[in-house]
JSON list of C-alpha atoms in Angstrom, two decimals:
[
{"chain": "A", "resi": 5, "resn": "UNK", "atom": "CA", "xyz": [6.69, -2.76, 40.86]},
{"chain": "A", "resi": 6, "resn": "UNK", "atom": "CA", "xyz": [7.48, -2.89, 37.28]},
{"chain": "A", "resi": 7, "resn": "UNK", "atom": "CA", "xyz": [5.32, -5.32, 36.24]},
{"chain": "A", "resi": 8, "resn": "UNK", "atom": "CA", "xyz": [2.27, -3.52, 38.68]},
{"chain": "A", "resi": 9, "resn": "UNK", "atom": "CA", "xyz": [3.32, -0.23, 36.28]},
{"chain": "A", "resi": 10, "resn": "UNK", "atom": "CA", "xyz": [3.07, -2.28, 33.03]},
{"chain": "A", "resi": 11, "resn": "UNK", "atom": "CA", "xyz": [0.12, -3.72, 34.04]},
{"chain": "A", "resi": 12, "resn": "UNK", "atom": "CA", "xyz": [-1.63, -0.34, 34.45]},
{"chain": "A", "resi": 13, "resn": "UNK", "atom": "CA", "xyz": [0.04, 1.18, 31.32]},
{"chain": "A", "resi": 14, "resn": "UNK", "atom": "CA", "xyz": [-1.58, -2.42, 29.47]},
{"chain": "A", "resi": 15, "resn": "UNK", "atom": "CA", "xyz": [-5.05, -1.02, 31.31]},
{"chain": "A", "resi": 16, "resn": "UNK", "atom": "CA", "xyz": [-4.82, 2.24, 30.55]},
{"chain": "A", "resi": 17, "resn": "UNK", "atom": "CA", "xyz": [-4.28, 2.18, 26.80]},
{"chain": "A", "resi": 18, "resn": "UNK", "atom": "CA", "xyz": [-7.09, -1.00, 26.72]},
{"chain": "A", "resi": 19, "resn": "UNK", "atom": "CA", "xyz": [-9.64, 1.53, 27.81]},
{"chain": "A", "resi": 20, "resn": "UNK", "atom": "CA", "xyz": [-8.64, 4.38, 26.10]},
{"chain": "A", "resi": 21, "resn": "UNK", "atom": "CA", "xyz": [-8.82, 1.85, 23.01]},
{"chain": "A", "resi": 22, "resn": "UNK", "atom": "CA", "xyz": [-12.18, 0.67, 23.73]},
{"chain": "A", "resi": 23, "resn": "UNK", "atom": "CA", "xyz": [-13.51, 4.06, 24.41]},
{"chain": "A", "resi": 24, "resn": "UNK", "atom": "CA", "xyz": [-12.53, 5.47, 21.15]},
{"chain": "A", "resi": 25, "resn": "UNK", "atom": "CA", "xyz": [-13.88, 2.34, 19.16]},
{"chain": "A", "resi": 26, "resn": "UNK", "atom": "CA", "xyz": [-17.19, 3.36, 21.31]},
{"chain": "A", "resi": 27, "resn": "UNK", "atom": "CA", "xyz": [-17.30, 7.16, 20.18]},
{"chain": "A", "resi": 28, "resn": "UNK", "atom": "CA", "xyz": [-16.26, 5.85, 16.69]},
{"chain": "A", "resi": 29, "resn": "UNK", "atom": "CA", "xyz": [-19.51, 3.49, 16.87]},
{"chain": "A", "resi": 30, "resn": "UNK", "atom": "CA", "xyz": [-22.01, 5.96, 18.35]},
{"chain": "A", "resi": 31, "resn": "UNK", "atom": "CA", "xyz": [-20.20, 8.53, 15.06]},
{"chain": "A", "resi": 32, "resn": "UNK", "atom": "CA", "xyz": [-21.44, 6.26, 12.85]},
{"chain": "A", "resi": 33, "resn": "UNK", "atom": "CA", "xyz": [-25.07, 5.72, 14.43]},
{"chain": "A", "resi": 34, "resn": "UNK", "atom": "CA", "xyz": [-25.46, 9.14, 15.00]},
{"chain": "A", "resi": 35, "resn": "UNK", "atom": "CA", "xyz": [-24.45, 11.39, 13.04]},
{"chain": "A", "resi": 36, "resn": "UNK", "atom": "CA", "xyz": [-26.17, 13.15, 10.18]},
{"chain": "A", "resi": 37, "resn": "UNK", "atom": "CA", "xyz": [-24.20, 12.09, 6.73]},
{"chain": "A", "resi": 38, "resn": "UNK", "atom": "CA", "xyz": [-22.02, 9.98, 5.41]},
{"chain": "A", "resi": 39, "resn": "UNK", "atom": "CA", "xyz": [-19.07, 12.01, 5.20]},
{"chain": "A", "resi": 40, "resn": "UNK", "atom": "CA", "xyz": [-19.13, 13.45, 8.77]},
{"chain": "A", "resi": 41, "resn": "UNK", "atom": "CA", "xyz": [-19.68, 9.57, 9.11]},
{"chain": "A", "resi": 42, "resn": "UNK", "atom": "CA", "xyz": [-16.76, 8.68, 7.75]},
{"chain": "A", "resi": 43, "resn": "UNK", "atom": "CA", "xyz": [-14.94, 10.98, 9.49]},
{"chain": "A", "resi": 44, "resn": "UNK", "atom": "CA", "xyz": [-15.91, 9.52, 12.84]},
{"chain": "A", "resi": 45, "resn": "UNK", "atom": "CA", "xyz": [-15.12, 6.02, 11.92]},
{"chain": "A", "resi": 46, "resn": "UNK", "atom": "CA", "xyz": [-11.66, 7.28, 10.36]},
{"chain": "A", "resi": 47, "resn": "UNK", "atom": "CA", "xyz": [-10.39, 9.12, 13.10]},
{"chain": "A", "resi": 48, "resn": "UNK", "atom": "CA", "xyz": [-11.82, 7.66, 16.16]},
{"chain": "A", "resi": 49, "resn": "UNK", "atom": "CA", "xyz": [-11.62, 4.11, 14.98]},
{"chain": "A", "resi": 50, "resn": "UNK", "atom": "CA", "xyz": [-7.68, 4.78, 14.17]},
{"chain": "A", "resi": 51, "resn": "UNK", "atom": "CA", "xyz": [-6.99, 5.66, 17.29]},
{"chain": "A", "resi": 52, "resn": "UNK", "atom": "CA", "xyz": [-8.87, 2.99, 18.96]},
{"chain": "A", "resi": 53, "resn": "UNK", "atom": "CA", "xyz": [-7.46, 0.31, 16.84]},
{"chain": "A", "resi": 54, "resn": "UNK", "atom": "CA", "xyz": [-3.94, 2.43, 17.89]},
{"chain": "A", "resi": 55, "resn": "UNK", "atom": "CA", "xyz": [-4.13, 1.74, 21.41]},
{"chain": "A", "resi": 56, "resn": "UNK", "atom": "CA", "xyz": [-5.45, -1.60, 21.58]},
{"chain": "A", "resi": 57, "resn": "UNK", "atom": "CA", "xyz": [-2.40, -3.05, 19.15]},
{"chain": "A", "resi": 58, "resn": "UNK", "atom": "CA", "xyz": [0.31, -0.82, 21.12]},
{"chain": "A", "resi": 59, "resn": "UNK", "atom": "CA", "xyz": [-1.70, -2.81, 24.42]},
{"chain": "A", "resi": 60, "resn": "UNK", "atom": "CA", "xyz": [-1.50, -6.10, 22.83]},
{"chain": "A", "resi": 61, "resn": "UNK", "atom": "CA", "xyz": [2.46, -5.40, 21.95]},
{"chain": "A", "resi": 62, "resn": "UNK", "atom": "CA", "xyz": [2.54, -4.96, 25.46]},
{"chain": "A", "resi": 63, "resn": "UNK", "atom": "CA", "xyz": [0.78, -7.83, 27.11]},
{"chain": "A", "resi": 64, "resn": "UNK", "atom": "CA", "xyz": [2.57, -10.01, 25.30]},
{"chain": "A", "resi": 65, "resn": "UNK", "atom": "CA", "xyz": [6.05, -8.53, 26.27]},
{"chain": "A", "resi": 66, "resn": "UNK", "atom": "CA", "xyz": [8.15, -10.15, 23.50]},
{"chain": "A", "resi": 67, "resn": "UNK", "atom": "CA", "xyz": [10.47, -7.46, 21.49]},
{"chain": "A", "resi": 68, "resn": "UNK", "atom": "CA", "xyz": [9.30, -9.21, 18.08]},
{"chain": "A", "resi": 69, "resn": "UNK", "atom": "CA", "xyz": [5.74, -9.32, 18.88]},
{"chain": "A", "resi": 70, "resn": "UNK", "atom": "CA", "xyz": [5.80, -5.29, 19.90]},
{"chain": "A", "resi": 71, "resn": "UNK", "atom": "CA", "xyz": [7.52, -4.64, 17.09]},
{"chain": "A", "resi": 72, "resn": "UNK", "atom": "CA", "xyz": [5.22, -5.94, 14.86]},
{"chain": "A", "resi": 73, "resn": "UNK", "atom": "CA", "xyz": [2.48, -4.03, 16.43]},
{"chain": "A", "resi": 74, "resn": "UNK", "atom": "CA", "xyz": [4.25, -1.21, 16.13]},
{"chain": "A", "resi": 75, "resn": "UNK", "atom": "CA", "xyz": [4.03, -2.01, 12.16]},
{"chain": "A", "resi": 76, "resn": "UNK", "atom": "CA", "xyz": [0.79, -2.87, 11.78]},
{"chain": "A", "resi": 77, "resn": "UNK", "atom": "CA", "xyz": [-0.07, 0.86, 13.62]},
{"chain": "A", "resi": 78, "resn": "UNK", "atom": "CA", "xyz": [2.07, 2.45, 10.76]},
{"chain": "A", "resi": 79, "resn": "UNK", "atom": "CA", "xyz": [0.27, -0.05, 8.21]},
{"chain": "A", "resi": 80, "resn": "UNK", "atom": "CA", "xyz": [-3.33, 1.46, 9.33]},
{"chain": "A", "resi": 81, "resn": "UNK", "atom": "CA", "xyz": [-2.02, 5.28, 9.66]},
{"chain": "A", "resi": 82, "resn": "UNK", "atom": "CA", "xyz": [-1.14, 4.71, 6.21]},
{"chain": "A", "resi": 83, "resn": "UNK", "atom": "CA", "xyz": [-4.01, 2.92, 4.58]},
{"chain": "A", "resi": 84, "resn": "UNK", "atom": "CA", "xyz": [-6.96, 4.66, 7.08]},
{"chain": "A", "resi": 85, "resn": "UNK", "atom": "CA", "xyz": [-6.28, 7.95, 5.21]},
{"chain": "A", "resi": 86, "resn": "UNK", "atom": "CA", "xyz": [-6.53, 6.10, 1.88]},
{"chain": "A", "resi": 87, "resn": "UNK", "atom": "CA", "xyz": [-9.13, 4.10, 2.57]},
{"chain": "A", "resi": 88, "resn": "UNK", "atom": "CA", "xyz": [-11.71, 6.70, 3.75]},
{"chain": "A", "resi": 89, "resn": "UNK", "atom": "CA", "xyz": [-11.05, 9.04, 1.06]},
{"chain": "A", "resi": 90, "resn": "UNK", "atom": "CA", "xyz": [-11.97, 6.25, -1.55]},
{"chain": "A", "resi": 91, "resn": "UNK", "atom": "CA", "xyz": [-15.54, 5.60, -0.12]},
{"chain": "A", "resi": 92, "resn": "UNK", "atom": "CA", "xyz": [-15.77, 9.82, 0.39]},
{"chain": "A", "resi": 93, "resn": "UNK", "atom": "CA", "xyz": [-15.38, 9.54, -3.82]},
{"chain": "A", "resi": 94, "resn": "UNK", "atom": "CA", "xyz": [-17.65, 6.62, -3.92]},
{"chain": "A", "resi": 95, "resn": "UNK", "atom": "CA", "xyz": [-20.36, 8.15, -1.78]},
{"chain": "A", "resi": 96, "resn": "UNK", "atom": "CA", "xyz": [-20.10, 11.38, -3.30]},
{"chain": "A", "resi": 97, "resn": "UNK", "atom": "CA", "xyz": [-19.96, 9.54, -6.90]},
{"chain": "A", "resi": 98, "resn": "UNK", "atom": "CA", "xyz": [-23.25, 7.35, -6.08]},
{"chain": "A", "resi": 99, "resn": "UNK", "atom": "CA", "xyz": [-25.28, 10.39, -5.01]},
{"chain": "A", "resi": 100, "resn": "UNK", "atom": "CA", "xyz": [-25.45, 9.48, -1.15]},
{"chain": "A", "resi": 101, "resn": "UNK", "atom": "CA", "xyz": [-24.11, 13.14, -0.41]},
{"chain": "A", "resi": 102, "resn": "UNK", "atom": "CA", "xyz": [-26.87, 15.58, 0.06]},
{"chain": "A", "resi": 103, "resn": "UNK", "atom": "CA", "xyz": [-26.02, 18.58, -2.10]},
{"chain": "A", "resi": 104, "resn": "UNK", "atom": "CA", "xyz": [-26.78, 21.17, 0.28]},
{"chain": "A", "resi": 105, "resn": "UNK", "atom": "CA", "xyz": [-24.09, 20.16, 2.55]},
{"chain": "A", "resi": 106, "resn": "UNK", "atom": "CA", "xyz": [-21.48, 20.84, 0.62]},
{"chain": "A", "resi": 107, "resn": "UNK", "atom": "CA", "xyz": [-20.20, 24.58, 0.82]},
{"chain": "A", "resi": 108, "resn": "UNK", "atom": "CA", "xyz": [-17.48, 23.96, -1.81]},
{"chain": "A", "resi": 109, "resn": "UNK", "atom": "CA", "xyz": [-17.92, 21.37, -4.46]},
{"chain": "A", "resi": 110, "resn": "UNK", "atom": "CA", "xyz": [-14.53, 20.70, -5.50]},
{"chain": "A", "resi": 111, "resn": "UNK", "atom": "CA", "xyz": [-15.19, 17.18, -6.90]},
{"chain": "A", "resi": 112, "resn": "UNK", "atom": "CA", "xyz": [-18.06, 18.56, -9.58]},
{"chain": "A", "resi": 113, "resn": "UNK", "atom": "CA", "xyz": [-15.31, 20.08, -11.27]},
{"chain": "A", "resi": 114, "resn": "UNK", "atom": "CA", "xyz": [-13.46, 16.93, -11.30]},
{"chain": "A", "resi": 115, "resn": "UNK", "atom": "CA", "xyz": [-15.76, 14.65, -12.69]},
{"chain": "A", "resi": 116, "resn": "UNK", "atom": "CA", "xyz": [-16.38, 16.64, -15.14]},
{"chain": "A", "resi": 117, "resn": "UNK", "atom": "CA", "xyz": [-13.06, 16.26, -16.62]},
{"chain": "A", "resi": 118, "resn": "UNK", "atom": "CA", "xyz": [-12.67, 12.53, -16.33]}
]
C-alpha cells in the first residue's frame, strides 16, 4: 500500500510538473512583451522545475538523493528571482520594452544616475 501511495504522490507531482513547464512555454509564445514574458517563464517554470526535482527525490527513494533535491529547489528559488530580474534590466536597458507599457518608470530615474 505504501509503495501504491508513493507511486501516485511520484505521479501526481510529475504532472503537475509538466503542466506548469507547459503554461510556462505557451507564457512565453504567447504573451505580448518581454517582461510579462519573463514573468511566465519565472514563475511557472519554478514551479515546474519544483515538482519534477521533489518527484525525482522521490523515485529514487534514497535519503541523500532527496536531500539533494531538496537543495537544488532552494538553489533555483534563490537564483530564479535573481536571474529574471537581470534580463528585466537588460531588456529594459536594450530598448526591447515598449514605452507605453510601462505605467511607472522607475528605472529612467536610475540610469540616469549611473
Amino acid at each position: 500500500m505504501n509503495s501504491l501511495l508513493t507511486d501516485y504522490l511520484i505521479l501526481t507531482l510529475a504532472t503537475v510538473g509538466v503542466v506548469f513547464m507547459l503554461i510556462s512555454a505557451l507564457g512565453i509564445l504567447r504573451l505580448p512583451d518581454v517582461f510579462t514574458r519573463m514573468h511566465a517563464a519565472g514563475k511557472a517554470a519554478t514551479l515546474g522545475v519544483s515538482c519534477l526535482l521533489l518527484a525525482a527525490g522521490i523515485f529514487f527513494g534514497d535519503g541523500s538523493q532527496f536531500w539533494r533535491m531538496v537543495a537544488l529547489i532552494a538553489l533555483f528559488f534563490v537564483t530564479a528571482p535573481i536571474a529574471t530580474t537581470t534580463m528585466a534590466r537588460a531588456a529594459y536597458r536594450t530598448g526591447k520594452v515598449e514605452e507605453f507599457r510601462l505605467s511607472v518608470d522607475e528605472m529612467a530615474e536610475t540610469e540616469r544616475e549611473a
